[in-house]
XYZ file of C-alpha atoms in Angstrom:
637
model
C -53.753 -53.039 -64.840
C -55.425 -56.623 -63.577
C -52.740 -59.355 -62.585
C -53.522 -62.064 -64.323
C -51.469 -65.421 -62.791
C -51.326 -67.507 -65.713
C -52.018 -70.188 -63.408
C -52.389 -73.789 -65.685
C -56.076 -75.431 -65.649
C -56.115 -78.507 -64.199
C -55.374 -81.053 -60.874
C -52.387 -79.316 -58.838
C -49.985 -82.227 -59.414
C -50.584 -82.047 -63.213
C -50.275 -78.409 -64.093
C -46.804 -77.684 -64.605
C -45.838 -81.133 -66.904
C -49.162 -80.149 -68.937
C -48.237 -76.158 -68.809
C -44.674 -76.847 -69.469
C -45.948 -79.436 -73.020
C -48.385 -76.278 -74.392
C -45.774 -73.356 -73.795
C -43.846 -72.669 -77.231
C -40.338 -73.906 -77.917
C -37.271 -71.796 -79.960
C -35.652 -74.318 -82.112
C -32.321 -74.558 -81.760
C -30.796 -72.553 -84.966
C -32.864 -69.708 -83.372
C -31.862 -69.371 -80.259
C -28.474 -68.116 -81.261
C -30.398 -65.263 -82.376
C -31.471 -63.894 -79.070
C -29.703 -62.053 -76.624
C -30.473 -62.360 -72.840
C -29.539 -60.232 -70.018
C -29.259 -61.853 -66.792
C -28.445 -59.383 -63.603
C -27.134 -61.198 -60.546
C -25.222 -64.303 -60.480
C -25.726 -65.708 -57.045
C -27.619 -69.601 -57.209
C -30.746 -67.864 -59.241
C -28.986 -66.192 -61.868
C -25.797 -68.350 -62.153
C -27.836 -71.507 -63.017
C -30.512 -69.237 -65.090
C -27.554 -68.125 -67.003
C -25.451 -71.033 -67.530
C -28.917 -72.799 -68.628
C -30.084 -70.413 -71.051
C -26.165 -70.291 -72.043
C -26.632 -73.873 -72.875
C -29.754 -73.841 -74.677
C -27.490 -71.672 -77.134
C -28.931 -67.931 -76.159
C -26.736 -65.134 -76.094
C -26.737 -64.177 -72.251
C -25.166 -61.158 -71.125
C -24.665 -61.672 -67.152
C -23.644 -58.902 -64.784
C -22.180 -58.985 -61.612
C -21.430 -55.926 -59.080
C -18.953 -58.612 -57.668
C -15.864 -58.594 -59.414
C -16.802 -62.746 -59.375
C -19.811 -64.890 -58.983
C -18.521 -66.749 -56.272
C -18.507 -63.491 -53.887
C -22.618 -63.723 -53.919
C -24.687 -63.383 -50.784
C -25.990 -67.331 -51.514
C -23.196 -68.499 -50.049
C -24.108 -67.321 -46.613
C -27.114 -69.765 -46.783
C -25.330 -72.793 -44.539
C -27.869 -75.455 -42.994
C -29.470 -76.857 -46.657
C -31.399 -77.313 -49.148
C -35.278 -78.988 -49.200
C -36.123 -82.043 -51.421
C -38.441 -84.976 -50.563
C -36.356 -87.628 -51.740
C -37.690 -89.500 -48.600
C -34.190 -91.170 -48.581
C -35.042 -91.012 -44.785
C -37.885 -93.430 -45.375
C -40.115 -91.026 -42.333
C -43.025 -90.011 -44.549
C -42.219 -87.600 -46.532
C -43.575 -86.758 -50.052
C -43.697 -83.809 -52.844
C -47.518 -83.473 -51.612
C -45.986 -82.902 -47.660
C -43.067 -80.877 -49.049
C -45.813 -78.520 -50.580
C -48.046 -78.462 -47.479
C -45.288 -78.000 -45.213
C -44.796 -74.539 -47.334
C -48.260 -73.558 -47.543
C -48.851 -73.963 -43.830
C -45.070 -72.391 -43.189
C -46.065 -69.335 -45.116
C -49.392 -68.942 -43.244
C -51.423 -69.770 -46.269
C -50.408 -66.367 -47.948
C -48.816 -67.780 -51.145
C -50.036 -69.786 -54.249
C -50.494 -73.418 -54.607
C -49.709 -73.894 -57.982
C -46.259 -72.293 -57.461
C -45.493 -74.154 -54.281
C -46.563 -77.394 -55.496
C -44.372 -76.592 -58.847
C -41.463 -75.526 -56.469
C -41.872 -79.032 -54.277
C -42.027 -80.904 -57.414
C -38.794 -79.900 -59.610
C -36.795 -79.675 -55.758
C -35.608 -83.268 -56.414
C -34.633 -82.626 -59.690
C -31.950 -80.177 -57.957
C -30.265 -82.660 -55.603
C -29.240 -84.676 -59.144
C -28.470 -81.754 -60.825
C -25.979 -81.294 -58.118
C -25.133 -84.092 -57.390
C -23.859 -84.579 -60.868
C -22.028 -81.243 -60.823
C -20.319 -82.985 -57.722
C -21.594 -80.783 -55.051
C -20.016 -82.547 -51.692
C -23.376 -83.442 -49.749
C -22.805 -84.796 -46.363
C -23.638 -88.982 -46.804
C -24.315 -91.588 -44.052
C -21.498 -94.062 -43.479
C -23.360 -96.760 -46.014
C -22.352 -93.957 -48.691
C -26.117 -92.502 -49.341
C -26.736 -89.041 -49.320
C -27.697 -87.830 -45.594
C -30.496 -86.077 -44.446
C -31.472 -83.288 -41.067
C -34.236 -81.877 -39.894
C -35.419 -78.463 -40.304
C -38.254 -75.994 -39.004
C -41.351 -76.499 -40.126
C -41.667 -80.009 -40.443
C -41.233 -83.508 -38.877
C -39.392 -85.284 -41.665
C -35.671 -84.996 -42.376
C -35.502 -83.727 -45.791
C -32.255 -81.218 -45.877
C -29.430 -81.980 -47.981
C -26.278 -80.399 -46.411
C -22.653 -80.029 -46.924
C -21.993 -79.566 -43.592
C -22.740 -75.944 -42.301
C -21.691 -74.117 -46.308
C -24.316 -75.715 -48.046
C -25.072 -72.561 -49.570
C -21.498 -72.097 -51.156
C -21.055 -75.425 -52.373
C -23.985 -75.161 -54.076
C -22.684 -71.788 -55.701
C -19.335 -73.186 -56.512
C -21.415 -75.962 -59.066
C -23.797 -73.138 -60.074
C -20.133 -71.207 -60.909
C -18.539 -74.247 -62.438
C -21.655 -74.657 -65.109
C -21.554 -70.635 -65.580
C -17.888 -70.642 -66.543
C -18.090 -73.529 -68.816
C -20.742 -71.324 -70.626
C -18.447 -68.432 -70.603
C -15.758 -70.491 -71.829
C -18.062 -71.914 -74.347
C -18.585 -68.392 -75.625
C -22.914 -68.574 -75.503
C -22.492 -66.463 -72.154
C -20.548 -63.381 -71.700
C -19.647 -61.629 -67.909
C -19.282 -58.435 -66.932
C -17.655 -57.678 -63.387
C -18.290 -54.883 -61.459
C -21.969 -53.716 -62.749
C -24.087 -52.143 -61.304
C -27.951 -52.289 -62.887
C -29.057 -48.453 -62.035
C -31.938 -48.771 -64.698
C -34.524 -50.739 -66.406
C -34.657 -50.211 -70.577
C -38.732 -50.353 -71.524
C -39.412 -50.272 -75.485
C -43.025 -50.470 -76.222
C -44.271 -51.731 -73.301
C -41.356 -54.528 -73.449
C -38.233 -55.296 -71.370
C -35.415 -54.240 -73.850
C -32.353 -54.110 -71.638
C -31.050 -52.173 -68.816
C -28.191 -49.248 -67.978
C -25.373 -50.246 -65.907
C -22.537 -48.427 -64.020
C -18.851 -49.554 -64.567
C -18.278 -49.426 -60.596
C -14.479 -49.169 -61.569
C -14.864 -46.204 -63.548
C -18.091 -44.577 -63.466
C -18.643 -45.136 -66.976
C -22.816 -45.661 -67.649
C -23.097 -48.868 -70.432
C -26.378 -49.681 -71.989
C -26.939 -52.602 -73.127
C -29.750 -54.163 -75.447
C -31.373 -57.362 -75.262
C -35.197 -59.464 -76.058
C -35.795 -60.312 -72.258
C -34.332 -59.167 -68.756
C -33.821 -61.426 -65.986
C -33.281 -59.937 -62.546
C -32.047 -62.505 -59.947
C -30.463 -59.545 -57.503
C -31.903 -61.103 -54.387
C -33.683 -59.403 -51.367
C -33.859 -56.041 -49.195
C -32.750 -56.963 -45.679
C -30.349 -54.371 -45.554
C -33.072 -51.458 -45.903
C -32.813 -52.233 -41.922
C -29.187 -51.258 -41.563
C -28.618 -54.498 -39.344
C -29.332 -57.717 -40.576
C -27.439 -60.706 -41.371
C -27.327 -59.922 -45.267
C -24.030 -59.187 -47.206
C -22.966 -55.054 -46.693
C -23.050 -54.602 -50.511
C -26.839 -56.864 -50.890
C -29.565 -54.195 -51.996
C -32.188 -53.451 -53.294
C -31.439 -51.267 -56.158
C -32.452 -53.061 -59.582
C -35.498 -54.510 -58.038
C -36.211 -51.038 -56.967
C -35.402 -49.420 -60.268
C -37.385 -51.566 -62.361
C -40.617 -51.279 -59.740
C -40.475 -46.895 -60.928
C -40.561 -48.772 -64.465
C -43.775 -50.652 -64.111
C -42.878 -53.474 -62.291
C -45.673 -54.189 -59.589
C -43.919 -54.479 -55.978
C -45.570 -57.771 -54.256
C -45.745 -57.933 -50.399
C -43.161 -55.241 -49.262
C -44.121 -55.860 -45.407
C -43.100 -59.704 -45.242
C -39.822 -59.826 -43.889
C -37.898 -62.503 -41.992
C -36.492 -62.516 -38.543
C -34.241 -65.336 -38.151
C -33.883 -66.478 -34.783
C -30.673 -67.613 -34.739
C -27.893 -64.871 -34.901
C -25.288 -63.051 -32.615
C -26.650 -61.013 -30.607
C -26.164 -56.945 -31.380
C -23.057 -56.129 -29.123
C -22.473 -52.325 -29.716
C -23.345 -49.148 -32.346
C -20.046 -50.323 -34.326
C -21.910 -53.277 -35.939
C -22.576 -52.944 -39.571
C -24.122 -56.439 -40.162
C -25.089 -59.044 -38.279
C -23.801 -62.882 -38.203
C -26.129 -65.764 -39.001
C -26.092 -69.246 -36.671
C -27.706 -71.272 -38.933
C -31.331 -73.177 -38.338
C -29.429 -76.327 -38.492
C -28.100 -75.771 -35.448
C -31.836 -76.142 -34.080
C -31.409 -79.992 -35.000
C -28.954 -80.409 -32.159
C -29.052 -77.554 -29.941
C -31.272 -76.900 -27.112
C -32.814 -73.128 -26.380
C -33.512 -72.043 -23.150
C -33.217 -69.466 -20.778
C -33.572 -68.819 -17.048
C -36.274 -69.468 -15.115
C -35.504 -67.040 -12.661
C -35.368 -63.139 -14.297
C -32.295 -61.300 -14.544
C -30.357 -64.349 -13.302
C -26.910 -63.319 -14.137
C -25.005 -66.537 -13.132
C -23.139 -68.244 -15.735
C -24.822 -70.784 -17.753
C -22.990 -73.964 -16.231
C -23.660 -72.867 -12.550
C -27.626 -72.868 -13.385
C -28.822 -76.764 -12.795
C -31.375 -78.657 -15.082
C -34.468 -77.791 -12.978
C -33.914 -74.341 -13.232
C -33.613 -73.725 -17.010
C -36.985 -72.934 -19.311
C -36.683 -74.753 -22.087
C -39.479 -72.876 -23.329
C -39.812 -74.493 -27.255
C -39.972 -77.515 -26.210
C -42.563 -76.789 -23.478
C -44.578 -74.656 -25.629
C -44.400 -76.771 -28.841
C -44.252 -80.348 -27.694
C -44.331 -81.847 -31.483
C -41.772 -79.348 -33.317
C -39.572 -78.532 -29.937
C -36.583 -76.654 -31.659
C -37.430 -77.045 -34.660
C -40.706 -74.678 -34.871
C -40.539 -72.390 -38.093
C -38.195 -68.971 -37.837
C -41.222 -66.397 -37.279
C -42.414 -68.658 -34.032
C -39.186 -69.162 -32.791
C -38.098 -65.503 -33.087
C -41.480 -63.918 -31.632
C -41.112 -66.343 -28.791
C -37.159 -65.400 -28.221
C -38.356 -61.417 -28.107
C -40.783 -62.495 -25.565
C -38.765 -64.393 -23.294
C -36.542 -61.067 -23.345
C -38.926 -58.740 -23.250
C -40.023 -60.132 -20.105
C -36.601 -60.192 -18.529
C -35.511 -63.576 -18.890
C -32.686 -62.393 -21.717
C -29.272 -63.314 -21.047
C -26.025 -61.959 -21.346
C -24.919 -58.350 -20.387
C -27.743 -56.702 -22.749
C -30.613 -58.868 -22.133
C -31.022 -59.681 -25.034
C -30.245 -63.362 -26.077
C -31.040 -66.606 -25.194
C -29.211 -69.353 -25.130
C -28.657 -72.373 -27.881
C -26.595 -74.761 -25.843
C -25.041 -78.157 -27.002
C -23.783 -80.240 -24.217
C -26.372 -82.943 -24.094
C -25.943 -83.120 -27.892
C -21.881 -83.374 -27.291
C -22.978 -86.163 -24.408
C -24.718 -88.014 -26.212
C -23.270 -88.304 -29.654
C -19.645 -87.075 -28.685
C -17.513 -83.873 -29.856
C -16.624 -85.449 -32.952
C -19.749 -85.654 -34.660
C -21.012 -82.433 -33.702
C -17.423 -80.897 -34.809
C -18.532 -83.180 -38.160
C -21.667 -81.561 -38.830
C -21.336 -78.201 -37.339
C -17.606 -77.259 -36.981
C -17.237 -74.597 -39.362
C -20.267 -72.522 -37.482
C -18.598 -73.606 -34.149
C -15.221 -72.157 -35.316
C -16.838 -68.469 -36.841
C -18.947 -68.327 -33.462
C -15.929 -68.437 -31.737
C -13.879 -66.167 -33.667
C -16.654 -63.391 -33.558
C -17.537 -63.635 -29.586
C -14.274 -64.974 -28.424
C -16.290 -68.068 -26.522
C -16.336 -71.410 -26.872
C -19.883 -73.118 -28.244
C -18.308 -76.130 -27.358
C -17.635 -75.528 -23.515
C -20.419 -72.871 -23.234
C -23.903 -72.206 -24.803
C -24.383 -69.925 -28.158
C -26.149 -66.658 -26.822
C -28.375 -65.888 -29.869
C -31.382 -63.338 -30.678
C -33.152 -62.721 -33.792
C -32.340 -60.794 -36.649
C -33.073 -59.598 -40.364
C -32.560 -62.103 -42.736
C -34.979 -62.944 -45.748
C -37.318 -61.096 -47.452
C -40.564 -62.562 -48.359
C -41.676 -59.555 -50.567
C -40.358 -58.875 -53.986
C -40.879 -58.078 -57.473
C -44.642 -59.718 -58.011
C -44.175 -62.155 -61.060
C -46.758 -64.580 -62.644
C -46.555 -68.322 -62.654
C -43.919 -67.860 -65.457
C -41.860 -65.683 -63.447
C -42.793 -62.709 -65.491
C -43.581 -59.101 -63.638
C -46.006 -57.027 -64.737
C -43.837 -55.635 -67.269
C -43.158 -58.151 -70.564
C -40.311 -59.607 -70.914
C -38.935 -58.366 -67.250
C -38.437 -62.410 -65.145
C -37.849 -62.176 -61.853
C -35.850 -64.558 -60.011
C -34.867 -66.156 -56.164
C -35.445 -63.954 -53.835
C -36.061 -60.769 -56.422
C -39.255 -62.358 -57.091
C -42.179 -62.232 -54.096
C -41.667 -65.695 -53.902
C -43.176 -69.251 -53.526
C -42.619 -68.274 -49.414
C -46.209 -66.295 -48.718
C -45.629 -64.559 -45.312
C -43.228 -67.009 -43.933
C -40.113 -68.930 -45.405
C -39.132 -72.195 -43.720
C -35.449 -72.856 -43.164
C -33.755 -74.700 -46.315
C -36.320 -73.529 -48.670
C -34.228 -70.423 -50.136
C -31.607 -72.514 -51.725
C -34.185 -74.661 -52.937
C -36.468 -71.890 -55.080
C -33.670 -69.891 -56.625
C -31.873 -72.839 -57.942
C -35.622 -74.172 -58.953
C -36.211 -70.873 -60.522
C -32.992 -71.240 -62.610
C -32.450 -74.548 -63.670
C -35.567 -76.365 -64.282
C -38.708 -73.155 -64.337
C -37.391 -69.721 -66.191
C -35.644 -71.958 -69.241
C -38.900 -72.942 -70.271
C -40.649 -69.759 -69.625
C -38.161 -67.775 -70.425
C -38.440 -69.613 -74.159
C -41.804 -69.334 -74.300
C -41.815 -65.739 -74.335
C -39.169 -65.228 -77.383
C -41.150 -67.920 -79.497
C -44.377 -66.367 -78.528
C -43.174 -62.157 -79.082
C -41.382 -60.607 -82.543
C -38.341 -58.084 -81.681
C -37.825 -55.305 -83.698
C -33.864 -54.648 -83.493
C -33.071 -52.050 -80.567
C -30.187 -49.937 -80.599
C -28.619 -48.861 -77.500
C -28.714 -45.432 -79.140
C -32.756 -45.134 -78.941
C -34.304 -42.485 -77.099
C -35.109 -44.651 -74.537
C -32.001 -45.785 -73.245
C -30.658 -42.051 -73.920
C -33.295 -40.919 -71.554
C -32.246 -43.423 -68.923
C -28.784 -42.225 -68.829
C -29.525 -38.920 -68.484
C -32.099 -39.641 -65.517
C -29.090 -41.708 -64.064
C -26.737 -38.871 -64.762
C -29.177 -35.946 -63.059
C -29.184 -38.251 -59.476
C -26.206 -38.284 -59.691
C -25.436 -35.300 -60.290
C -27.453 -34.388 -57.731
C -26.190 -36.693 -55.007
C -22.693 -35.172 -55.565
C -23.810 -31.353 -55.252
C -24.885 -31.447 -51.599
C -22.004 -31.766 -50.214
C -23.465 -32.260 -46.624
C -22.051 -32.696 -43.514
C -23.826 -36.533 -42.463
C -22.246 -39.828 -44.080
C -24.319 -42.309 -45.948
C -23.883 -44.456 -43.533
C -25.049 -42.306 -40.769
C -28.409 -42.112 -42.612
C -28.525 -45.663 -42.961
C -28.149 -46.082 -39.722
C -30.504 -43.535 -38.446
C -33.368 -44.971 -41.193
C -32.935 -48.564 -39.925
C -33.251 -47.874 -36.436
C -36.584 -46.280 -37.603
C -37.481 -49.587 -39.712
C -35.873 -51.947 -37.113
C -38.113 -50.193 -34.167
C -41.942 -49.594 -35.538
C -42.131 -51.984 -38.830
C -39.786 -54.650 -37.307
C -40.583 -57.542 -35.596
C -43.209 -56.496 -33.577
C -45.812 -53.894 -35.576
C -48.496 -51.822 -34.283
C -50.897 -49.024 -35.816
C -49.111 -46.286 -33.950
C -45.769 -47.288 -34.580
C -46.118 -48.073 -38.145
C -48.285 -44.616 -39.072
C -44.823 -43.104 -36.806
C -43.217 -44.375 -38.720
C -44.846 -43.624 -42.101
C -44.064 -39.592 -40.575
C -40.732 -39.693 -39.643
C -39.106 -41.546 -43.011
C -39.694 -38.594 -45.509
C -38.531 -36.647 -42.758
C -35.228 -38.435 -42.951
C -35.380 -38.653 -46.510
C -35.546 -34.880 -46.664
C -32.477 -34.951 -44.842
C -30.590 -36.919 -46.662
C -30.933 -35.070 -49.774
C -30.278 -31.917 -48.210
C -27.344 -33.196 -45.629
C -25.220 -36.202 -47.578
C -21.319 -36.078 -47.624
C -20.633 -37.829 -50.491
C -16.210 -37.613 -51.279
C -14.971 -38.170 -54.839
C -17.013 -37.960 -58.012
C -19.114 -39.616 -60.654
C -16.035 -40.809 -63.260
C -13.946 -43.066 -60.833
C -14.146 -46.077 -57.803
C -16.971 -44.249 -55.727
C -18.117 -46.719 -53.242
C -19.688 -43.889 -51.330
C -21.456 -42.831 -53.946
C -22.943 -46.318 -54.787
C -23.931 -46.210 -51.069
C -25.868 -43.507 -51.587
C -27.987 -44.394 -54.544
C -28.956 -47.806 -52.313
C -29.890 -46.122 -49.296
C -31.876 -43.239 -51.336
C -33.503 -46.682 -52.845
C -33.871 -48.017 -49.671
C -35.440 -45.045 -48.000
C -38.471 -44.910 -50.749
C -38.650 -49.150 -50.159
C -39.182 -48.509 -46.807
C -41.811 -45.903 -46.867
C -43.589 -48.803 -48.844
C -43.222 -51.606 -46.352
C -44.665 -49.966 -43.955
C -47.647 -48.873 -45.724
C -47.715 -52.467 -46.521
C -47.397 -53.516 -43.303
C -50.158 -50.826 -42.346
C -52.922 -52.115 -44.312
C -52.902 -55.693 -43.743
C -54.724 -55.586 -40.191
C -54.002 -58.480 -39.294
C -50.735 -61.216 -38.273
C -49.396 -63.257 -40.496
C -46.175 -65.049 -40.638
C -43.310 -62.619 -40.666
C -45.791 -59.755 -40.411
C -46.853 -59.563 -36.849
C -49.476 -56.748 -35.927
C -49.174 -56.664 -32.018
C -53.204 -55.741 -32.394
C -53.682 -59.598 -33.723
C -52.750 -62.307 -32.278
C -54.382 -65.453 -30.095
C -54.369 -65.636 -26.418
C -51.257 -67.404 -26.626
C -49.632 -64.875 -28.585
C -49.592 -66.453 -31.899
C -50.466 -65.149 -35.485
C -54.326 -64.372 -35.424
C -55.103 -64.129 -39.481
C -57.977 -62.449 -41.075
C -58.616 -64.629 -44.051
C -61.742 -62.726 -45.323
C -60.388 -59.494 -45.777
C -56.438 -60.136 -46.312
C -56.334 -63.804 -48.494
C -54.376 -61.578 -51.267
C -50.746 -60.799 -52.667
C -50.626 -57.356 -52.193
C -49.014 -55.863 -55.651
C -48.173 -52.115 -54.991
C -48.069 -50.480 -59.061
C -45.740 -46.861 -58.843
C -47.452 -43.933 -60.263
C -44.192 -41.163 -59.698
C -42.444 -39.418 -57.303
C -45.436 -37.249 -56.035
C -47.576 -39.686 -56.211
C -49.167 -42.127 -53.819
C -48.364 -45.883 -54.666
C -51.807 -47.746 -55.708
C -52.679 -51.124 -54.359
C -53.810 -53.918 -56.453
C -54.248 -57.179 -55.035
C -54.188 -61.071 -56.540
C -57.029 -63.428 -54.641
C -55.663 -66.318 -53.579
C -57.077 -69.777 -53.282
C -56.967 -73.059 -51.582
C -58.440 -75.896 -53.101
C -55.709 -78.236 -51.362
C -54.589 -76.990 -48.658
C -57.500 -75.719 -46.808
C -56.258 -72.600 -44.007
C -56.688 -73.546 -40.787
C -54.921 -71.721 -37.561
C -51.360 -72.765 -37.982
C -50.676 -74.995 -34.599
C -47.334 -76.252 -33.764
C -47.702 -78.045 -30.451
């Protein structure tokens, strides 16, 4: 199969007003006749459905949550990106964009990044108007704070639960729709399927988690908005029940997988403090804005933070990267934490942290305000590592958080199967190999309210549907492949919990296609998963059965997902020879350690097309190119 974009003809700034005039439009009478199903209901797929609810489609949305407001987006805390410029430093939709490009390490499209910089404002009224409660100076004007990545202030916070405020309006509009009747809600769903009727998305098969019970349901176009795979490392900062199983699902359908092997390491999390961890806790970036990292200059100096003076503290961002300091993007700052550790300069009783310390922020603009802007993070810091952030530094060290790779999707958001759109962080993104802080909020709710209405329409005006019944042989078949792993899961009857296996395959993941990646260590790797696969269909414990509450047995089916994901992002990971963003092969870098690309060979999305169990995955890649934003070694300093 070729990938064909759909990119728009013509100048950068001009191709999604122009695209969004040609694309065909569903008159209002008609929409009523179309039915929707919209899977997820975090930013991307709340404000997808309670737009497409509005334009008077029938949406059917489904949550595994037994509410929208329970979704992973509202662990995103420091902001959301617009250029408003309300800051008056310089910024513009044309810096927002190159900011982006250069953030991702020129491994992502222009036309989509430029389209994702343009609508962002359009977001911040949206919001705004759904009376969102962003932060404001003392004039009454909405505030602004830096981020990484750039040298304008052009986040829009709510002090540090941006990311749940901005779920609460995306809620609010949902529920009016549900009220309204045009959108209808099902709690505690689980997609375990993708429907495909001649060659078209036609709906999907989803467990009652309550019951067991398998429901099919019919419909003219799928949306997935399900978010990302962190998790397939065991420990990262995502949400326990966030996975990657109707992504996953709908790749064995057709659906081309787009850069598996970008993944983001936040630097700013609590530090791993024993094998009982099942997650890890985010600091967010914004904390960057005021807080200082540093670390000893002296190794394995064990004295307490206050006892070591000024002159002997590294402050090492700020000496390294003189024009971002703090604020460098995530993949800098967290290859330069491991380093610092690595070379025994860690602190705390592992080694492994560094510090993000406030007290010259607390001198100089007082408790208060930094209580203001940051007291909610202050107060779950606290509660989790029973210190005080503001009487001692944060210890923090870098962690899973965001995944770059997804669901590859055309400049409509359409996979590579019709009808099947691809949301937020489903989708592989507007992020290339690198996301910059605040930029997450910013594409799913871009992706929902202002892009995948339009596109969304132009595919039912521009497609017939014959009338499906959820009684075809295709959705029949789909059970009954649902049924068998089930089934199948159930009859082991091991003596190893899921969770065990998790834990055993994300040490795997964490150690040779983590943060640092190497030839070795990723072909090691590439050996010992199907080992552990094996395993786990031969050794699971899984208690209870298929026709009740089973969270064990939804466990399972993720991590069996999450086992065959992994396999691919390291093969990813193993044929892109060269750094990148996220993706760091140990093999390439600069003298100074930094990202050394290979734009020759590797200027490509890397779509990965499934072709069955027994099978080896087939590569197809999407040339990308930069008529803007020319690629040049990405320099901080």
């Amino acid at each position: 199969m070729a990938l064909e974009s759909k990119i728009p003809e013509g100048p950068l700034e001009q191709k999604w007003s122009k695209h969004k005039f040609k694309m065909k439009l569903v008159n209002p009478a008609n929409r009523r006749k179309h039915t929707i199903i919209v899977v997820g209901t975090g930013l991307a797929g709340a404000s997808v459905a309670a737009s497409l609810g509005e334009l008077g489609y029938h949406v059917l949305a489904f949550s595994y949550h037994e509410s929208p407001r329970r979704a992973h987006s509202i662990a995103a805390q420091g902001g959301i990106n617009a250029p408003k410029n309300y800051s008056n430093d310089g910024d513009s939709v044309y810096r927002l964009f190159y900011d982006t490009i250069k953030g991702g390490d020129y491994r992502a499209r222009e036309a989509n990044v430029y389209r994702l910089a343009e609508v962002s404002g359009c977001i911040i009224d949206q919001c705004v108007a759904q009376g969102v409660p962003f932060a404001r100076d003392y004039a009454g004007y909405l505030d602004n704070r830096s981020f990484g990545g750039a040298q304008v202030a052009r986040t829009f916070y709510a002090r540090g639960q941006t990311g749940q405020q901005l779920l609460l309006g995306a809620y609010s509009a949902l529920m009016r729709q549900t009220h309204a009747g045009s959108v209808k809600f099902f709690d505690r769903r689980e997609m375990l399927d993708l429907v495909v009727i001649k060659g078209q998305a036609r709906g999907i098969i989803a467990r009652n988690l309550l019951n067991g019970k398998l429901e099919s349901y019919t419909a003219d176009a799928v949306v997935l908005a399900t978010g990302g795979y962190g998790n397939v490392y065991y420990l990262s900062t995502n949400a326990k029940a966030s996975n990657a199983t109707a992504a996953w699902r709908a790749h064995k359908r057709g659906a081309f997988f787009g850069n598996p092997c970008y993944t983001q390491i936040h630097p700013t999390c609590i530090p791993v403090s024993g094998d009982h961890q099942s997650k890890l806790t985010l600091m967010s970036e914004s904390l960057r804005n005021d807080g200082r990292i540093w670390v000893p200059k002296q190794k394995g100096d064990k004295r307490k933070p206050k006892d070591i003076p000024e002159n002997e503290r590294d402050y090492y961002l700020e000496r390294l990267y003189p024009s971002f300091g703090n604020l460098v993007p995530r993949d800098v700052a967290s290859r330069r934490a491991k380093d610092m550790c690595d070379e025994g300069f860690g602190v705390g009783a592992s080694g492994l942290a560094v510090y993000l310390d406030f007290a010259s922020a607390i001198q100089r603009l007082g408790k208060d305000i930094i209580e203001q802007r940051y007291g909610n993070l202050f107060d779950m810091y606290k509660q989790i590592t029973a210190e005080n952030p503001y009487e001692a530094p944060m210890r923090i060290y870098p962690a899973v958080h965001y995944t770059m790779g997804g669901l590859w999707v055309d400049y409509n958001l359409m996979s590579t199967i019709p009808g099947l759109f691809v949301l937020g962080e489903a989708n592989f993104s507007d992020h290339g190999a690198n996301r910059l802080g605040a930029s997450a909020l910013m594409q799913g709710l871009a992706d929902g309210y202002f892009i995948a209405p339009y596109t969304i329409s132009d595919y039912i005006a521009s497609n017939k549907f014959e009338a499906v019944s959820a009684d075809a042989p295709e959705f029949k078949e789909a059970e009954n492949s649902i049924t068998a792993v089930i089934n199948k899961l159930l009859s082991v009857n091991g003596d190893k919990t899921v969770d065990e296996f998790h834990r055993e395959f994300g040490k795997i993941m964490w150690d040779y296609v983590g943060m640092g990646r190497t030839k070795e260590g990723l072909k090691k790797a590439l050996t010992v998963i199907p080992k552990i696969r094996e395993e786990f269909w031969k050794h699971v414990k899984i208690t209870g059965n298929a026709h009740d509450l089973n969270t064990e047995l939804e466990k399972a089916q993720r991590v069996a997902d999450f086992m065959e994901l992994g396999e691919l992002i390291a093969m990813d990971a193993l044929q892109r020879e060269e750094s990148c963003g996220a993706h760091f092969r140990e093999e390439y870098q600069t003298a100074d350690g930094e990202a050394l690309r290979n734009d020759k060979k590797f200027s490509y999305v890397a779509a990965w097309e499934y072709k069955g169990a027994k099978q080896k995955q087939v590569l197809h890649k999407e040339s990308l190119k930069f008529e803007y934003a020319k690629p040049s070694q990405r320099s901080y300093k």
